[in-house]
Short mmCIF file of C-alpha atoms in Angstrom, two decimals:
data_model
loop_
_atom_site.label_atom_id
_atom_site.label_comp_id
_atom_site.label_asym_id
_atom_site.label_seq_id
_atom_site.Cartn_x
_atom_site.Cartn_y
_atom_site.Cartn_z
CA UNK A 593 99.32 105.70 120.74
CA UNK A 594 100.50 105.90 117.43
CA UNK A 595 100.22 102.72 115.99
CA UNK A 596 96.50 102.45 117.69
CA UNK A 597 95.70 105.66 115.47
CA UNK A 598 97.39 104.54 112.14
CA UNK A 599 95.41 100.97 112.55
CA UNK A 600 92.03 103.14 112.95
CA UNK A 601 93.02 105.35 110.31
CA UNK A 602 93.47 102.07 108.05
CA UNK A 603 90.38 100.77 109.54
CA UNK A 604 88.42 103.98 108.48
CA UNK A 605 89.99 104.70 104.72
CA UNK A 606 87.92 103.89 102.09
CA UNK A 607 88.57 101.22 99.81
CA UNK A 608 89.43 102.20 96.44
CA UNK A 609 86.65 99.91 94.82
CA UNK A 610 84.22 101.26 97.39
CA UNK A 611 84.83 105.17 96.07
CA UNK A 612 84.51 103.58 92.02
CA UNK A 613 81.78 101.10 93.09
CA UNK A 614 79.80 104.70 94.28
CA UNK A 615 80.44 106.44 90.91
CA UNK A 616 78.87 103.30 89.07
CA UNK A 617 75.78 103.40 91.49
CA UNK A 618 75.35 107.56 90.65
CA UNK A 619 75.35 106.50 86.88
CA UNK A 620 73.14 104.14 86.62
CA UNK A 621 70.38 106.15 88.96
CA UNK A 622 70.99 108.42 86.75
CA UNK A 623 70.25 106.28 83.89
CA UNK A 624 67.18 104.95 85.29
CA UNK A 625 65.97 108.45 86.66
CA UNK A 626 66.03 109.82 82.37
CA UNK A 627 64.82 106.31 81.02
CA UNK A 628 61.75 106.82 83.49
CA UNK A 629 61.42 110.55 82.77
CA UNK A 630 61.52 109.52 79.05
CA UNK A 631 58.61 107.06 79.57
CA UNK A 632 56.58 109.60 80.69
CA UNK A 633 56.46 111.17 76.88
CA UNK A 634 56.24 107.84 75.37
CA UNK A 635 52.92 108.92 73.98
CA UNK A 636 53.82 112.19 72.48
CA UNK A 637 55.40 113.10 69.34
CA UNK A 638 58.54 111.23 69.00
CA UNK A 639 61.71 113.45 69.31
CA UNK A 640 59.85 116.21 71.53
CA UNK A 641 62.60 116.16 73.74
CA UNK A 642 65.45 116.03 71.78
CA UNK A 643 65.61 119.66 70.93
CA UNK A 644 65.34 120.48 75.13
CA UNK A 645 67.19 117.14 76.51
CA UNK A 646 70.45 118.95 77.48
CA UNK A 647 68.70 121.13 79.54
CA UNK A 648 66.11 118.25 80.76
CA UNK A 649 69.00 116.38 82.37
CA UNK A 650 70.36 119.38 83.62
CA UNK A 651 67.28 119.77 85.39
CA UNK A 652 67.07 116.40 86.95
CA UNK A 653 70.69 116.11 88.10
CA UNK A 654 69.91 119.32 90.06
CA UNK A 655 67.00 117.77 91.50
CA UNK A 656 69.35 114.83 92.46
CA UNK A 657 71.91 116.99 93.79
CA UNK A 658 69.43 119.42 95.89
CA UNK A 659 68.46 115.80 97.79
CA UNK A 660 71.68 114.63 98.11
CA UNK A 661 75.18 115.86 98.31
CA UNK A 662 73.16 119.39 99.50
CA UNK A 663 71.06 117.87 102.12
CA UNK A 664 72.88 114.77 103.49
CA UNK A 665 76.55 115.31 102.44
CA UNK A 666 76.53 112.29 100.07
CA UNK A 667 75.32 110.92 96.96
CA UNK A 668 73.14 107.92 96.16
CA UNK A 669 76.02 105.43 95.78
CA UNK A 670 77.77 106.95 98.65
CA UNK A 671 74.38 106.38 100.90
CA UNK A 672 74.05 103.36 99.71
CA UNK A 673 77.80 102.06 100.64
CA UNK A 674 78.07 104.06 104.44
CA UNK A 675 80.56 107.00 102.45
CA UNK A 676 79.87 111.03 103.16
CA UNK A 677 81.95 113.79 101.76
CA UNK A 678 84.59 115.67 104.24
CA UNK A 679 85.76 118.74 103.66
CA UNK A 680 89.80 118.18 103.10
CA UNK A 681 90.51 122.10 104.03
CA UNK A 682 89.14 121.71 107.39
CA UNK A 683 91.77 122.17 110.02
CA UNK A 684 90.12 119.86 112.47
CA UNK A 685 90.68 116.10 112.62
CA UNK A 686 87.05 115.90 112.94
CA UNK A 687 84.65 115.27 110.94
CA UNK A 688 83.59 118.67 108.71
CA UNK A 689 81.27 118.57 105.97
CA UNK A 690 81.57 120.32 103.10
CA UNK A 691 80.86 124.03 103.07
CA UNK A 692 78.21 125.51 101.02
CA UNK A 693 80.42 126.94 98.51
CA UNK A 694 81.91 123.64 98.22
CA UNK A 695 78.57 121.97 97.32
CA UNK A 696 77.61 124.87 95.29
CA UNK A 697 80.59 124.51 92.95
CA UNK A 698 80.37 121.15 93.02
CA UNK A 699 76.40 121.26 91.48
CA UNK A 700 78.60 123.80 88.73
CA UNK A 701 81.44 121.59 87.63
CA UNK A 702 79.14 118.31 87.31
CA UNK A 703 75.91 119.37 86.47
CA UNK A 704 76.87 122.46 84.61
CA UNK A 705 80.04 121.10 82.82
CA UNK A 706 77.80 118.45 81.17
CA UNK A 707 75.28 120.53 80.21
CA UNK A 708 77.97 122.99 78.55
CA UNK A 709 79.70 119.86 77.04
CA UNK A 710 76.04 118.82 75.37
CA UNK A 711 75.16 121.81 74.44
CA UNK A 712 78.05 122.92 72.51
CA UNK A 713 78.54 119.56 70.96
CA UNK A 714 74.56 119.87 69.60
CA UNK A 715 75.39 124.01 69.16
CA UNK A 716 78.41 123.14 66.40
CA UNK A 717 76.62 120.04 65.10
CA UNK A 718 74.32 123.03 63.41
CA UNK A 719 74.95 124.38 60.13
CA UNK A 720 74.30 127.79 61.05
CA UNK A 721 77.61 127.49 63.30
CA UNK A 722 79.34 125.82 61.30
CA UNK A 723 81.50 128.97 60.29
CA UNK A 724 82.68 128.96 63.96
CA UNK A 725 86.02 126.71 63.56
CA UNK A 726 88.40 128.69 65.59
CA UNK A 727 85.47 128.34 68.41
CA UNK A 728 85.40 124.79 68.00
CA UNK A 729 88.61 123.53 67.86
CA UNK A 730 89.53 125.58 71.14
CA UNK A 731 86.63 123.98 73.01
CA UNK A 732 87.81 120.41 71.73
CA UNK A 733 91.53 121.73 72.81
CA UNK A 734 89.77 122.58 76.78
CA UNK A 735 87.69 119.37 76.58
CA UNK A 736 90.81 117.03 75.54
CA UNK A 737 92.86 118.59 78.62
CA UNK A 738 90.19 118.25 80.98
CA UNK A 739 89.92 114.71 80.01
CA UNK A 740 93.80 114.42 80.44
CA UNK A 741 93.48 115.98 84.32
CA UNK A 742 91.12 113.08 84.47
CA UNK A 743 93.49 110.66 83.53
CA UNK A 744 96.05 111.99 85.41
CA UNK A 745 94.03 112.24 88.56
CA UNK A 746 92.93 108.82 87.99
CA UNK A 747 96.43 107.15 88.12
CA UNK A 748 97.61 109.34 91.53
CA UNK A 749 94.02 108.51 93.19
CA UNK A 750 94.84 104.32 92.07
CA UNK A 751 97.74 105.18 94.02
CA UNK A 752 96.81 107.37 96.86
CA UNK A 753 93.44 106.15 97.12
CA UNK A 754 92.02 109.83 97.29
CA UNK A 755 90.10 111.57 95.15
CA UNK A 756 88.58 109.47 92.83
CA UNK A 757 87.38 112.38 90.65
CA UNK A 758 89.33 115.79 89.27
CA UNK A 759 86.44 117.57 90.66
CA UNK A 760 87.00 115.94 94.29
CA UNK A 761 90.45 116.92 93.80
CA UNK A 762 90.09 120.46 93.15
CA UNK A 763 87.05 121.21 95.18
CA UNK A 764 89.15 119.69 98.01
CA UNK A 765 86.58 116.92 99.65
CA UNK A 766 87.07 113.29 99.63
CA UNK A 767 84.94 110.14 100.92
CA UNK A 768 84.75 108.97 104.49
CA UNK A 769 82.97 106.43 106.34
CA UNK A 770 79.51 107.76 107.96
CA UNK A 771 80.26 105.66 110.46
CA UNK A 772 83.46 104.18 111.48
CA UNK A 773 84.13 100.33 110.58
CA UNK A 774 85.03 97.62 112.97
CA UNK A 775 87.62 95.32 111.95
CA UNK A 776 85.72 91.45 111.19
CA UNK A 777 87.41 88.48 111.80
CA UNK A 778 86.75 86.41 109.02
CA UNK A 779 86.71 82.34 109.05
CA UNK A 780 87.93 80.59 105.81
CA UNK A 781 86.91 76.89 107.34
CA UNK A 782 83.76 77.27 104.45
CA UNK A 783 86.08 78.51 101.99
CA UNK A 784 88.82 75.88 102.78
CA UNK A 785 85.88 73.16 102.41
CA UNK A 786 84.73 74.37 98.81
CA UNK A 787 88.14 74.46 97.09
CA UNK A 788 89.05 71.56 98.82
CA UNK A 789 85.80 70.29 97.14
CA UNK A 790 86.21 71.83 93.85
CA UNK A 791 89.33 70.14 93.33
CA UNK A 792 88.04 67.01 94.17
CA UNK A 793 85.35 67.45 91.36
CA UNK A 794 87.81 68.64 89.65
CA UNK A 795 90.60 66.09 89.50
CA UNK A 796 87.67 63.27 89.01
CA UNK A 797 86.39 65.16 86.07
CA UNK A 798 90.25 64.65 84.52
CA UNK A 799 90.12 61.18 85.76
CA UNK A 800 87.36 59.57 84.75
CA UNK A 801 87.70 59.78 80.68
CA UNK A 802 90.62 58.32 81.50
CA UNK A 803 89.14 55.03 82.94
CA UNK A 804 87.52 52.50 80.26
CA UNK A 805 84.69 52.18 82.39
CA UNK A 806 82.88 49.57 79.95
CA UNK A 807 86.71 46.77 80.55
CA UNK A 808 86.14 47.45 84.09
CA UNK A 809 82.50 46.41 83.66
CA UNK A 810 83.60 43.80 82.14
CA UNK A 811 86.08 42.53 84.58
CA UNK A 812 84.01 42.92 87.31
CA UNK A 813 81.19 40.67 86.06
CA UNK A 814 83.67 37.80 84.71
CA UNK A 815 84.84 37.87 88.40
CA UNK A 816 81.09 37.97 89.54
CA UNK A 817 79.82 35.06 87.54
CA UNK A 818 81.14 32.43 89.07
CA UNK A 819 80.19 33.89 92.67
CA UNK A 820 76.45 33.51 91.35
CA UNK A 821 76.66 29.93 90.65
CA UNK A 822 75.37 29.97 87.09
CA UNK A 823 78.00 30.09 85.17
CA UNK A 824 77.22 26.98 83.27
CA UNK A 825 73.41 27.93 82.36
CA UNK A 826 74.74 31.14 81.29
CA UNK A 827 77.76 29.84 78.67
CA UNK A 828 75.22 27.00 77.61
CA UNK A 829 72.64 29.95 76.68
CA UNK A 830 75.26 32.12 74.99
CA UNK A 831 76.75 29.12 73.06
CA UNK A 832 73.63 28.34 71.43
CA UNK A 833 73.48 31.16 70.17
CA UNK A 834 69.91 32.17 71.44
CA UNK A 835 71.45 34.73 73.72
CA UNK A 836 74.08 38.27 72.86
CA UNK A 837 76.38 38.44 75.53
CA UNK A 838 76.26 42.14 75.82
CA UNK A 839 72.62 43.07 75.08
CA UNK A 840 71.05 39.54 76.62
CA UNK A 841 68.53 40.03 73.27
CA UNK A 842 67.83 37.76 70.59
CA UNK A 843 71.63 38.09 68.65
CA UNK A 844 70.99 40.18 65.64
CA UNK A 845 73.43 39.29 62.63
CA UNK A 846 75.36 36.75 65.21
CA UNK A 847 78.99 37.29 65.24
CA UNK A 848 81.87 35.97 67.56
CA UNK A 849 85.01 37.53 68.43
CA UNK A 850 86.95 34.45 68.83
CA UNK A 851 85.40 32.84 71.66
CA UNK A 852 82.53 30.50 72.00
CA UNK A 853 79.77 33.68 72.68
CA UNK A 854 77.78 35.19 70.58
CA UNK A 855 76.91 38.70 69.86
CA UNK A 856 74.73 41.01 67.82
CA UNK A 857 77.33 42.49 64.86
CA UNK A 858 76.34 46.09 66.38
CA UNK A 859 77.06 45.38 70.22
CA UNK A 860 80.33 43.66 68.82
CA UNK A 861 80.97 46.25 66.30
CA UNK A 862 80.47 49.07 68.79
CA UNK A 863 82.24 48.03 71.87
CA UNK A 864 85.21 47.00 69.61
CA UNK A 865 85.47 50.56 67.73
CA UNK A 866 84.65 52.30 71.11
CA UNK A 867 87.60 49.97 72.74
CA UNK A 868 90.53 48.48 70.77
CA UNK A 869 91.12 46.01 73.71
CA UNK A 870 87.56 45.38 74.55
CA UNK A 871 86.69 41.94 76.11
CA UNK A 872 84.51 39.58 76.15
CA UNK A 873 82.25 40.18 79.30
CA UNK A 874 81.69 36.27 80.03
CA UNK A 875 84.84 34.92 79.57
CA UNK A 876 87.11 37.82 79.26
CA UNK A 877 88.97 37.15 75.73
CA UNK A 878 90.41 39.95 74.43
CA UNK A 879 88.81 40.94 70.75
CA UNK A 880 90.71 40.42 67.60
CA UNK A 881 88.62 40.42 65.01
CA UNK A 882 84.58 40.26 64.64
CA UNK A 883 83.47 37.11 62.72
CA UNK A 884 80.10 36.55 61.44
CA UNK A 885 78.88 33.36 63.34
CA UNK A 886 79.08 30.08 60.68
CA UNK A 887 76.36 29.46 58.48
CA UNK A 888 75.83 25.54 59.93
CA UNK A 889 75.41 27.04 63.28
CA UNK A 890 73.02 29.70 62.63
CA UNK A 891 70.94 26.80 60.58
CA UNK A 892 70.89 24.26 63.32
CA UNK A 893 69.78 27.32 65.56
CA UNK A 894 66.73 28.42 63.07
CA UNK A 895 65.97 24.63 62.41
CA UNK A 896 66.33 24.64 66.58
CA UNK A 897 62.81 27.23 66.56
#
């Protein structure tokens, strides 16, 4: 019996991310509840709400907490990811919401602390209370502790995994499942597949800069050539110069590279600063220098036309 209730006790624990991943979901309604509440005076005077927006908020993070922690036990994030609030005093091992008191001084410490933190902050911002030092550097003194609780609390709930705010902690309610969560079997035959994939992609990525894909071009065809059967029309075109080698254009600027082709000076050029041990593609002769192609030849070609 008791390992059966310790693995349903794992099983129903929230996750840690789950409990932060709620907070995040309460701010940003929140955010989206004022920017839409702001839109609504986007015509008006600008600024008419900054003198009242302390109390505005206030207002609307009531209205959120009257529909939800008040009614249904949970806020929006909490909804949203199956997690309620359970009252940690209860003595039962059931389920027991939180009381009214609980929820009561709950609306007090959220809704009310950040009003009192905004207001004051706007209050000694004003020259008229300026005079009130003494005031001000105690509330900065009870603001910096409470922040340090925070802190604190922070670090125990990353390692409890309870209470993921001071006011949880104090209040004495922490998140639950609504409803209790079955364990899934999960298959990583998809997963194996895509990293087994990904490193395929991967290691070819690495690979193939490393391959001088224009010599193995070239190999390939000098072993092709004489498979074709034209070999001889094809060196009898290139020799006369009518034909590049690489291009299979009319040779601009002819040049050789030390066998009896021709090529333009660019494709030469080119292929020979893009590969010191480039090739010649017809008869494979490694490059040693580009030569401009003899003047008698060239003439006997043009006097060819």
């Amino acid at each position: 019996m008791a390992p059966r209730e310790e693995i349903t006790k794992s099983t129903n624990r929230v996750l840690r991310i789950s409990q932060l991943d709620a907070l995040e979901l309460n701010k940003a309604l929140e955010q989206l509840v004022w920017s839409q509440f702001t839109q609504c005076f986007h015509g008006f005077k600008p600024g008419l709400l900054a003198r009242f927006e302390p109390e505005l908020k206030a207002f609307l993070w009531l209205f959120l907490w009257r529909f939800t922690i008040y009614s249904k036990n949970a806020t929006v994030g909490q909804s949203v990811l199956n997690i309620q609030y359970k009252n940690d005093f209860s003595p039962n091992s059931k389920y027991q919401p939180p009381s009214k008191n609980q929820k009561l001084w709950y609306a007090v410490c959220t809704v009310g602390g950040r009003w009192l933190e905004e207001r004051c902050y706007d209050l000694f911002r004003n020259h008229h209370f300026a005079s009130f030092g003494r005031v001000k550097q105690g509330m900065n003194y009870v603001v910096g502790l409470l922040k340090l609780g925070e802190l604190i609390n922070f670090l125990i709930f990353l390692q409890k995994g309870k209470f993921a705010t001071l006011t949880e902690r104090v209040l004495g309610i922490h998140s639950v499942f609504c409803k209790p969560q079955s364990v899934r079997e999960v298959g990583f035959e998809y997963m194996n597949r895509e990293l087994l994939w990904h490193g395929f992609a991967e290691f070819l990525i690495f690979l193939l800069p490393l391959i001088n894909i224009q010599k193995l071009k070239a190999k390939l065809s000098s072993w092709c050539i004489p498979l074709t059967g034209s070999p001889n029309s094809d060196s009898a075109l290139a020799t006369s110069g009518k034909e590049c080698s690489l291009c299979g254009e009319w040779p601009t600027m002819p040049h050789t590279i030390g066998c009896d082709h021709v090529f333009c000076y660019y494709c030469a050029k080119s292929s020979f600063l893009f590969d010191m041990y480039f090739t010649c593609p017809k008869c494979g002769t490694e490059v040693h220098s580009v030569q401009p192609l003899k003047s008698g030849v060239e003439m006997s070609e043009v006097n060819s036309l």
